Tab-separated table of C-alpha atoms in Angstrom:
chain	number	residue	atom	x	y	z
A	412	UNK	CA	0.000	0.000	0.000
A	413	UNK	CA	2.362	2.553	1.066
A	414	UNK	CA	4.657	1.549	-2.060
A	415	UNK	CA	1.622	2.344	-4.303
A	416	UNK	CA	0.997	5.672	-2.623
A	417	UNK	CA	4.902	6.522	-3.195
A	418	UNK	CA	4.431	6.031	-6.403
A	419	UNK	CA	0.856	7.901	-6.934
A	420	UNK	CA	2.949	10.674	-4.548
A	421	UNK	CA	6.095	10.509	-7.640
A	422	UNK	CA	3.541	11.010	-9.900
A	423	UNK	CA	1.580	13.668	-8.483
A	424	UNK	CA	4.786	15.998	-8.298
A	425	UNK	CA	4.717	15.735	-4.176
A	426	UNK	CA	7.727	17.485	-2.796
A	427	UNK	CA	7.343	17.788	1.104
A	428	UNK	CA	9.796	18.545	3.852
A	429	UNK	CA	13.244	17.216	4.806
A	430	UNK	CA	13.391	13.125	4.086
A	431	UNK	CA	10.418	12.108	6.109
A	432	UNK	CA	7.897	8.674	5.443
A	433	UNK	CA	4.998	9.540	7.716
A	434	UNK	CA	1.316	8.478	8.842
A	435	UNK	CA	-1.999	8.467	8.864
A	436	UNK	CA	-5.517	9.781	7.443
A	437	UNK	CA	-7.436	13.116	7.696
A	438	UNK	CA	-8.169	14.626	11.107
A	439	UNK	CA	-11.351	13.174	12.167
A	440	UNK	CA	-12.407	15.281	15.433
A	441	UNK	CA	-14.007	18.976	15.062
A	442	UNK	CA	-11.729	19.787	18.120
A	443	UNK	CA	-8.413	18.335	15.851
A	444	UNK	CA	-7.251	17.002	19.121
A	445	UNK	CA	-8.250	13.011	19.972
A	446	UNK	CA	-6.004	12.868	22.966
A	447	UNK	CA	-7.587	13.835	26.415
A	448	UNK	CA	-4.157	13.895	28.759
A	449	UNK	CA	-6.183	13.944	31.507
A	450	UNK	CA	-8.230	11.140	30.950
A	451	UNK	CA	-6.683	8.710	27.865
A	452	UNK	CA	-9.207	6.445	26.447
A	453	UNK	CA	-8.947	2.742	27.362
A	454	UNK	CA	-7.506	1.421	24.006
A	455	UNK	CA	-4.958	4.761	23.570
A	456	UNK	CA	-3.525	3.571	27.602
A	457	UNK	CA	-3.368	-0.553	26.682
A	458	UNK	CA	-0.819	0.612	23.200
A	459	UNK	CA	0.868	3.276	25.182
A	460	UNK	CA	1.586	1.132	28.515
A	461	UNK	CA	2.398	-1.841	25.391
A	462	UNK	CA	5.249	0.568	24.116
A	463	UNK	CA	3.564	1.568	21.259
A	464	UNK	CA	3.674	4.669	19.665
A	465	UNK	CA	-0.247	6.168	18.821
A	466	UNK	CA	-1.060	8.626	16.456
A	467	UNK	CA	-3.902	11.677	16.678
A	468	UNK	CA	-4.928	14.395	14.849
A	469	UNK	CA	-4.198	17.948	14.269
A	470	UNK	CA	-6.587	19.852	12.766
A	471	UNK	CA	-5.554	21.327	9.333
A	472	UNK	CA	-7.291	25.030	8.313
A	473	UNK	CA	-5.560	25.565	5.163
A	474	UNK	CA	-4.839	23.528	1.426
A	475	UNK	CA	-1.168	23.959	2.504
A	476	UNK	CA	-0.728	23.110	6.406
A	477	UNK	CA	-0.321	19.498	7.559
A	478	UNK	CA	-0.509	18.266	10.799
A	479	UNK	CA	0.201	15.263	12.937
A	480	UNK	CA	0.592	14.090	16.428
A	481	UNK	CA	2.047	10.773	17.681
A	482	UNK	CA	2.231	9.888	21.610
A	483	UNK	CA	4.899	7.768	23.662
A	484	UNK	CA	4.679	6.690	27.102
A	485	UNK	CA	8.085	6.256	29.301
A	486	UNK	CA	8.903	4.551	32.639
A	487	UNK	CA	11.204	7.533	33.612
A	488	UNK	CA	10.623	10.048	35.717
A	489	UNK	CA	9.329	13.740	34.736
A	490	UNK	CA	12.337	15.453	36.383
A	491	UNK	CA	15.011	12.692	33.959
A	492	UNK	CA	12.419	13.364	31.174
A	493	UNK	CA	12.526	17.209	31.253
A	494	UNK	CA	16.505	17.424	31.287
A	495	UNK	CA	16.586	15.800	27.608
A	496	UNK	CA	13.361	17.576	26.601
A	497	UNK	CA	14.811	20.795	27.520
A	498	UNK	CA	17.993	20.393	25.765
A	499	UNK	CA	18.915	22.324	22.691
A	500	UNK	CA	20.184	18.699	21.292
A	501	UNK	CA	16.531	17.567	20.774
A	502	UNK	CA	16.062	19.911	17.491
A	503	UNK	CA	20.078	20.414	17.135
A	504	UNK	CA	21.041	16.766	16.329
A	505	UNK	CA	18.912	16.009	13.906
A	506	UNK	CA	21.268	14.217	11.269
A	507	UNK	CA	19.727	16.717	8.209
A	508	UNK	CA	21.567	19.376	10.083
A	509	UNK	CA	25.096	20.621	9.440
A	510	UNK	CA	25.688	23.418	10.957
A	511	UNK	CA	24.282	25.808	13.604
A	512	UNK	CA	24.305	28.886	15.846
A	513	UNK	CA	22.700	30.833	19.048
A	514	UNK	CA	21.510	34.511	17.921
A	515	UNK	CA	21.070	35.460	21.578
A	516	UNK	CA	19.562	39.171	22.032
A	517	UNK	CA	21.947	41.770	20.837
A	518	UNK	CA	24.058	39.799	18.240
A	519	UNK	CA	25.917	41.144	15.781
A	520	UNK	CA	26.436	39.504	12.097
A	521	UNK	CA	29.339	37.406	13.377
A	522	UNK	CA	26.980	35.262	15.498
A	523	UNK	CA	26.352	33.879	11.594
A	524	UNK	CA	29.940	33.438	10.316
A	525	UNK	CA	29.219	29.708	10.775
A	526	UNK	CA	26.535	29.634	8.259
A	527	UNK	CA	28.675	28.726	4.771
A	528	UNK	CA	28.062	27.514	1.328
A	529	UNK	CA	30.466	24.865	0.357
A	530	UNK	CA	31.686	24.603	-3.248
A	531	UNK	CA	29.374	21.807	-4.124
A	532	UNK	CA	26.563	24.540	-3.753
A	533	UNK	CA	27.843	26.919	-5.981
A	534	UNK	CA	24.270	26.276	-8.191
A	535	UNK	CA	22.515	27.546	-5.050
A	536	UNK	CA	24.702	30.677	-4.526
A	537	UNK	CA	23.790	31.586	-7.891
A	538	UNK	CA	20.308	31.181	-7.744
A	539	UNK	CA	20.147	33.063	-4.479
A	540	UNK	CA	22.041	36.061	-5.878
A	541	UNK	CA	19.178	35.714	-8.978
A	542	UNK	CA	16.552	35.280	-6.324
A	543	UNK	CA	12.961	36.169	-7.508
A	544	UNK	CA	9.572	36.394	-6.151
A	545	UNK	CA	8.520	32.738	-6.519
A	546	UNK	CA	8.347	29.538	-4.764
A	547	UNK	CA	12.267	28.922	-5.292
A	548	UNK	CA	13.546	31.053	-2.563
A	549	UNK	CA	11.924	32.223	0.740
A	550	UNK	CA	12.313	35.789	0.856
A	551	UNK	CA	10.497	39.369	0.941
A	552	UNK	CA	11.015	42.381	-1.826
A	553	UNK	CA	13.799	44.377	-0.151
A	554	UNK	CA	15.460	40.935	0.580
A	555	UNK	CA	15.311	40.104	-3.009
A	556	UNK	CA	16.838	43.481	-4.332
A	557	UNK	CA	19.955	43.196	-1.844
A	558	UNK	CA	20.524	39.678	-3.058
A	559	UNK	CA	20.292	40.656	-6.642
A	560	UNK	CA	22.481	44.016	-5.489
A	561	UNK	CA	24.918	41.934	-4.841
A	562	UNK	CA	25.211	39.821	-7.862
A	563	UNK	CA	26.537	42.754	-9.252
A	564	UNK	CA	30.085	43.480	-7.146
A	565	UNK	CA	31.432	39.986	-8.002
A	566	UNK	CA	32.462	38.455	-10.993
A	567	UNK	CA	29.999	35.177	-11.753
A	568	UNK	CA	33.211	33.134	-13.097
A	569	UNK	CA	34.489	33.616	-9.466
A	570	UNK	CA	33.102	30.737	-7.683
A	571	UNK	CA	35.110	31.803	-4.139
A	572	UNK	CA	33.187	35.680	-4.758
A	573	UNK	CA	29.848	33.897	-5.590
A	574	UNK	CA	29.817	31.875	-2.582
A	575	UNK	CA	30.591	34.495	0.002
A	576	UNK	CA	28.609	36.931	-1.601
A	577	UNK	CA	25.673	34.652	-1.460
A	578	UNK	CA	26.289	33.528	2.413
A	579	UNK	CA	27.278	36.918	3.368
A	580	UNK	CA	23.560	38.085	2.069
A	581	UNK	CA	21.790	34.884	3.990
A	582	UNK	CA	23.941	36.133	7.199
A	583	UNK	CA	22.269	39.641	7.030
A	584	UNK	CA	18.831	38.195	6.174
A	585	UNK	CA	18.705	35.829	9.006
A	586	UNK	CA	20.399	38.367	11.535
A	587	UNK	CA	17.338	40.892	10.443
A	588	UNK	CA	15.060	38.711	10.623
A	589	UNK	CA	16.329	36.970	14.108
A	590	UNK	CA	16.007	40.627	15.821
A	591	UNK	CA	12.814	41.425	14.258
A	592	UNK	CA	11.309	38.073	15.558
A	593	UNK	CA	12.935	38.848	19.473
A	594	UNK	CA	11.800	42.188	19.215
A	595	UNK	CA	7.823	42.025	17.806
A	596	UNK	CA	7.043	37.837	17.663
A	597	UNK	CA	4.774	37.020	14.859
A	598	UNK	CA	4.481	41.042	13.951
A	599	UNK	CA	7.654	40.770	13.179
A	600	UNK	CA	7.391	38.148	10.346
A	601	UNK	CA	7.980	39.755	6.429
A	602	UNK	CA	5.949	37.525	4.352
A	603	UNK	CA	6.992	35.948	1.282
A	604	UNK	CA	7.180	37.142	-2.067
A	605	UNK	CA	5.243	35.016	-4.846
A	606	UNK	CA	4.354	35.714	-8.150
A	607	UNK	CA	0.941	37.508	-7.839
A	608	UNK	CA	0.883	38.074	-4.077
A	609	UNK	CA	2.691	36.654	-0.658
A	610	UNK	CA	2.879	33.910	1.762
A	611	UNK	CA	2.927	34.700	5.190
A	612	UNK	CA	4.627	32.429	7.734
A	613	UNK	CA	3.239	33.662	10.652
A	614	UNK	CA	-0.135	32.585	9.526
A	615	UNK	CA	0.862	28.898	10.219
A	616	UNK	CA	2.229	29.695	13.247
A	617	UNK	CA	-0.419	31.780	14.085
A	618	UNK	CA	-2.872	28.618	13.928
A	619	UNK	CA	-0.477	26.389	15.353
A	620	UNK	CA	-0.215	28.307	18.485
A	621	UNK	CA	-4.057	27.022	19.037
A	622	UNK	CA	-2.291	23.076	19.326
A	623	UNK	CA	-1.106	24.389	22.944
A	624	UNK	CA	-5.152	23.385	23.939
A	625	UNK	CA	-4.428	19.528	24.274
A	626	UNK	CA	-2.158	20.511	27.376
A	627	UNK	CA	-4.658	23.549	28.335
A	628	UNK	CA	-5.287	21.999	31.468
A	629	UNK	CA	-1.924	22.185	32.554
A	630	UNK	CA	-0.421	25.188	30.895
A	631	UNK	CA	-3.806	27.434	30.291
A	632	UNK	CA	-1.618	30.684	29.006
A	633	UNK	CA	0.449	28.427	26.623
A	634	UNK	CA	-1.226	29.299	23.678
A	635	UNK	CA	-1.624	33.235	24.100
A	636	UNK	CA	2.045	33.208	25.206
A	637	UNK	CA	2.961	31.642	21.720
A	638	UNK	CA	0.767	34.340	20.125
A	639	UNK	CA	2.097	37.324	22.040
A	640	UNK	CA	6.044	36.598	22.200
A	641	UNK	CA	8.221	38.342	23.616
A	642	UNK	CA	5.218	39.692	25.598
A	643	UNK	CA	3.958	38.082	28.855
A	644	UNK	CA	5.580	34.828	29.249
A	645	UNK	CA	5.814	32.103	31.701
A	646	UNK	CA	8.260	33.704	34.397
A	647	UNK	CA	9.745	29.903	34.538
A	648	UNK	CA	9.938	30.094	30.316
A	649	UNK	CA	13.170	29.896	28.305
A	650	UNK	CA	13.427	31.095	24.910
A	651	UNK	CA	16.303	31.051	22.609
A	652	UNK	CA	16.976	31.753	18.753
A	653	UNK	CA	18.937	29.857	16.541
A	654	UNK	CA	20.223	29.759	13.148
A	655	UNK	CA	20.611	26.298	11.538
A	656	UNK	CA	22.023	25.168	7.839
A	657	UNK	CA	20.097	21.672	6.828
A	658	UNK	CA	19.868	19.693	4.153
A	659	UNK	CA	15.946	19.844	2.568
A	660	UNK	CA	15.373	17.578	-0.530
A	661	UNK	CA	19.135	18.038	-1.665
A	662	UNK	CA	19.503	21.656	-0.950
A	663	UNK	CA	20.998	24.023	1.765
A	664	UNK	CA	18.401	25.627	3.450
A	665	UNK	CA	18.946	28.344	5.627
A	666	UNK	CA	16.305	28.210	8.905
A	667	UNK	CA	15.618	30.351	11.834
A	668	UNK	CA	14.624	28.589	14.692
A	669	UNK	CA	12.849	29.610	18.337
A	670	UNK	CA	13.268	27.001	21.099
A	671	UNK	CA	11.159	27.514	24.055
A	672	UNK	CA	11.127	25.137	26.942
A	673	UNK	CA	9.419	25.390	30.607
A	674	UNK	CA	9.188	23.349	33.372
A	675	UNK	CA	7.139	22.816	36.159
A	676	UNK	CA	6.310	20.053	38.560
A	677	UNK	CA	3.555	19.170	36.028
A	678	UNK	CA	5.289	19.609	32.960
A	679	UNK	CA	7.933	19.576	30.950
A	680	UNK	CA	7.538	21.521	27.793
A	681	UNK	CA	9.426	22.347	24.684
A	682	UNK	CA	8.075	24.367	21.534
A	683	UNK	CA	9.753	24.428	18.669
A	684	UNK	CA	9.244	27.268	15.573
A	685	UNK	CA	10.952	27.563	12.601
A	686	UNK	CA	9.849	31.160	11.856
A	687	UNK	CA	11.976	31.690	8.855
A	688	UNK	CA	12.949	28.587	6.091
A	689	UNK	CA	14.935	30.052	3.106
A	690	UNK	CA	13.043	27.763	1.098
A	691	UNK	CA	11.182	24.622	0.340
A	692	UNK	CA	8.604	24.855	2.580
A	693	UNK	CA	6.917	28.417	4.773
A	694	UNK	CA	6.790	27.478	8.680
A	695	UNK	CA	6.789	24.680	11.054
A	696	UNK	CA	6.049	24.356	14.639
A	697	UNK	CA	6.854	21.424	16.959
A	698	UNK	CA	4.922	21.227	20.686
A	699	UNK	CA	6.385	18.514	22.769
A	700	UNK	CA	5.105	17.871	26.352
A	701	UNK	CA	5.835	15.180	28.937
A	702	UNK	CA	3.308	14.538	31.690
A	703	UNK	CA	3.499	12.632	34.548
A	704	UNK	CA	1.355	9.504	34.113
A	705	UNK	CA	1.335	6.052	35.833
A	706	UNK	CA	4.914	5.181	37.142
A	707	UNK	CA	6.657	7.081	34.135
A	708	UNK	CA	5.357	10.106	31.787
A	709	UNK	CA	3.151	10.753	28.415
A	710	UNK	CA	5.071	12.280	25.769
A	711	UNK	CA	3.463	13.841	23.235
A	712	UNK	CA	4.101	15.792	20.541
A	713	UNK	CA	1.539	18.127	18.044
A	714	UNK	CA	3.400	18.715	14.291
A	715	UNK	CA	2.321	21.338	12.033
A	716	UNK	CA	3.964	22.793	9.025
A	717	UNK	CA	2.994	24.796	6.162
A	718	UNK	CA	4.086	24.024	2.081
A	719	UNK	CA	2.840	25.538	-1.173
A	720	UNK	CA	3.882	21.800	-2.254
A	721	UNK	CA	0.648	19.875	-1.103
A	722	UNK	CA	-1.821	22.753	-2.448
A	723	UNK	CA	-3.203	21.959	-5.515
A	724	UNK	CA	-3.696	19.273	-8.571
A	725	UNK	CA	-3.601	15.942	-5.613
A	726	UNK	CA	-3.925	18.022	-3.211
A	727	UNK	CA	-5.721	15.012	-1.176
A	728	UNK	CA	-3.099	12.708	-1.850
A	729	UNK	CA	-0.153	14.973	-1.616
A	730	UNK	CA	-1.937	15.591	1.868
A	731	UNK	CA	-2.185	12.211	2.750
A	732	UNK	CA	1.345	10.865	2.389
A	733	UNK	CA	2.766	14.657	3.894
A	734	UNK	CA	0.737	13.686	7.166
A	735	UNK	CA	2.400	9.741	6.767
A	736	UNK	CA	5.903	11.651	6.665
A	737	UNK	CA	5.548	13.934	9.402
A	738	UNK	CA	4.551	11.050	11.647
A	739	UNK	CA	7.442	8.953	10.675
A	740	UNK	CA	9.904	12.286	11.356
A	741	UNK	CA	8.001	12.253	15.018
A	742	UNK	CA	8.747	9.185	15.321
A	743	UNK	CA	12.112	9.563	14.237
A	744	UNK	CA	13.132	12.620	17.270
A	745	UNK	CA	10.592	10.015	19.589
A	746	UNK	CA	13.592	7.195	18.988
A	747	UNK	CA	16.380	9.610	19.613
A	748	UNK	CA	14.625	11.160	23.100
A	749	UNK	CA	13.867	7.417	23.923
A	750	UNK	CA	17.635	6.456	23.179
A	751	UNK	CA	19.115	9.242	25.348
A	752	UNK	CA	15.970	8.372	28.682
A	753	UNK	CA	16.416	4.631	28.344
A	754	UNK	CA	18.047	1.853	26.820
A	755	UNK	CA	16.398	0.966	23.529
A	756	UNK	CA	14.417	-2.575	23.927
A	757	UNK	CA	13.211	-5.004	20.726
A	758	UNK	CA	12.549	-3.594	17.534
A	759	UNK	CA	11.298	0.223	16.840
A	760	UNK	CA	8.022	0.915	17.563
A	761	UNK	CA	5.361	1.130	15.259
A	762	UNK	CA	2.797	3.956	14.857
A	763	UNK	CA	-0.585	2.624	15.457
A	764	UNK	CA	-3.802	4.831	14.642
A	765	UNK	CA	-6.447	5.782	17.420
């Protein structure tokens, strides 16, 4: 079955995010959420207790978002549970990354200097410095004109110029764009340029901030914090901004990411949102909690992203397998947070639907 979809996926032109094979159909609840943490249903508690891994669904409000949600269950406690969660490793290691950075409050353009373009991506330099409005590259007007600006102070048979032209450009964009976010949140989001009108970013992340409801019972504010960054947060919250260099379908992408983590005696939290992706796909947002529950805790974690490439011609399909992917990359940071709580046991889990 899923070799057939691959194929109908091939055919239909589906290009989603990094190198994901995920899982499972259309979000059947009005609510988007069919995981009560405060009161799991009898089946959901038998697979979790099992050591199976359970999917639910996010509700999706646009052609282009997809969303899914997978929970774990652990026999560790919430205090050994939070120290991984917490840790900038959980989004840093992820093997599709090669380089990254902290842009703490303040920084300067060197905070980027580690953000390169090797010589095997000379074709991307190129393109960036030709940048357009189009689905291609991630970026607003004025960010377009300095990129092209610069196209024009080196020589194109100079493949040394062309590179550190082009990553000198993504180091100004991403510092801009860093301080913008710090300073106004979401208001501080430039949209996209596209032929015939934008994309906006903060739109997703806008509606994802609404996923913060399956944990509403423990963190009530969760969701208007996300919406209102920097403004009234958690007095316990930590937020940081990083850049990050990752591989997406082949190319270099450039991302900007916020990590925010809090902990509590009934909680251990971590939110993840790539506000800025230099291209490929618009916006993603990761929530992962961990609950006390039983003689271990619930992890759970609510997925969304947004990408032009499942709007459309198959749009259903292209839907369908996206949601399959982004369960399987769940899945994927589930094994690694497993793998640093406990010692891995038989073979990986599978993901079951509710």
């Amino acid at each position: 079955m899923l070799a057939r979809l691959g194929r109908a996926a091939a055919l239909a032109g589906l290009l989603v995010l990094p190198d994901p094979a995920w899982a499972v159909d259309a979000p059947t609840s009005e609510e988007g959420q069919a995981l009560d943490v405060r009161r799991l249903a009898p089946e959901q508690r038998r697979r979790l207790l099992a050591g199976d891994t359970i999917a639910y669904p996010v509700l999706e409000t646009s052609e282009t978002e997809l969303g899914a949600g997978v929970a774990m269950y652990l026999a560790v406690p919430l205090s050994r549970a939070a120290e991984v969660l917490t840790s900038s490793d959980v989004i840093l290691k992820d093997p599709s990354i090669t380089a990254s950075g902290l842009i703490p409050a303040g920084a300067t353009v060197a905070a980027l200097h580690g953000f390169k373009l090797a010589a095997g991506e000379i074709g991307e330099a190129q393109d960036a410095l030709d940048a357009a409005a189009g689905a291609r590259f991630n970026m607003a007007p004025p960010e377009i004109t300095v990129f092209r600006a610069a196209k024009g102070t080196v020589r194109s048979t100079d493949r040394a110029a062309v590179l550190d032209a082009a990553a000198g450009q993504w180091h100004a964009l991403l510092l801009e764009r860093a301080q913008a976010f710090q300073v106004r949140g979401l208001e501080g989001i430039a949209p996209y340029a596209r032929r015939g009108g934008t994309t906006d970013p903060a739109a997703l992340l806008r509606v994802a901030a609404g996923d913060a409801r399956i944990i509403a019972s423990l963190a009530p504010r969760l969701g208007e914090a996300l919406l209102r960054y920097p403004a009234e947060q958690s007095p316990t919250a930590i937020s940081q901004v990083y850049w990050v260099k990752r591989q997406v379908q082949g190319r270099p992408t450039p991302l900007l990411i916020q990590h925010l983590v809090d902990v509590t005696p009934a909680l251990a939290l971590y939110v993840e949102r790539q506000f800025y992706v230099g291209n490929t796909y618009n916006a993603s947002q990761i929530l992962c909690a961990a609950v006390p529950y039983e003689d271990g805790v619930l992890i759970l974690s609510s997925n969304r992203v947004s990408t032009d490439q499942v709007a459309g011609l198959g749009g259903e399909m292209k839907r369908l397998i996206g949601r399959r992917q982004l369960r399987s990359e769940i899945v994927k940071r589930f094994d690694r947070i497993r793998a640093a709580l406990v010692r891995p046991l038989g073979p990986p889990d599978r993901v079951e639907s509710p």
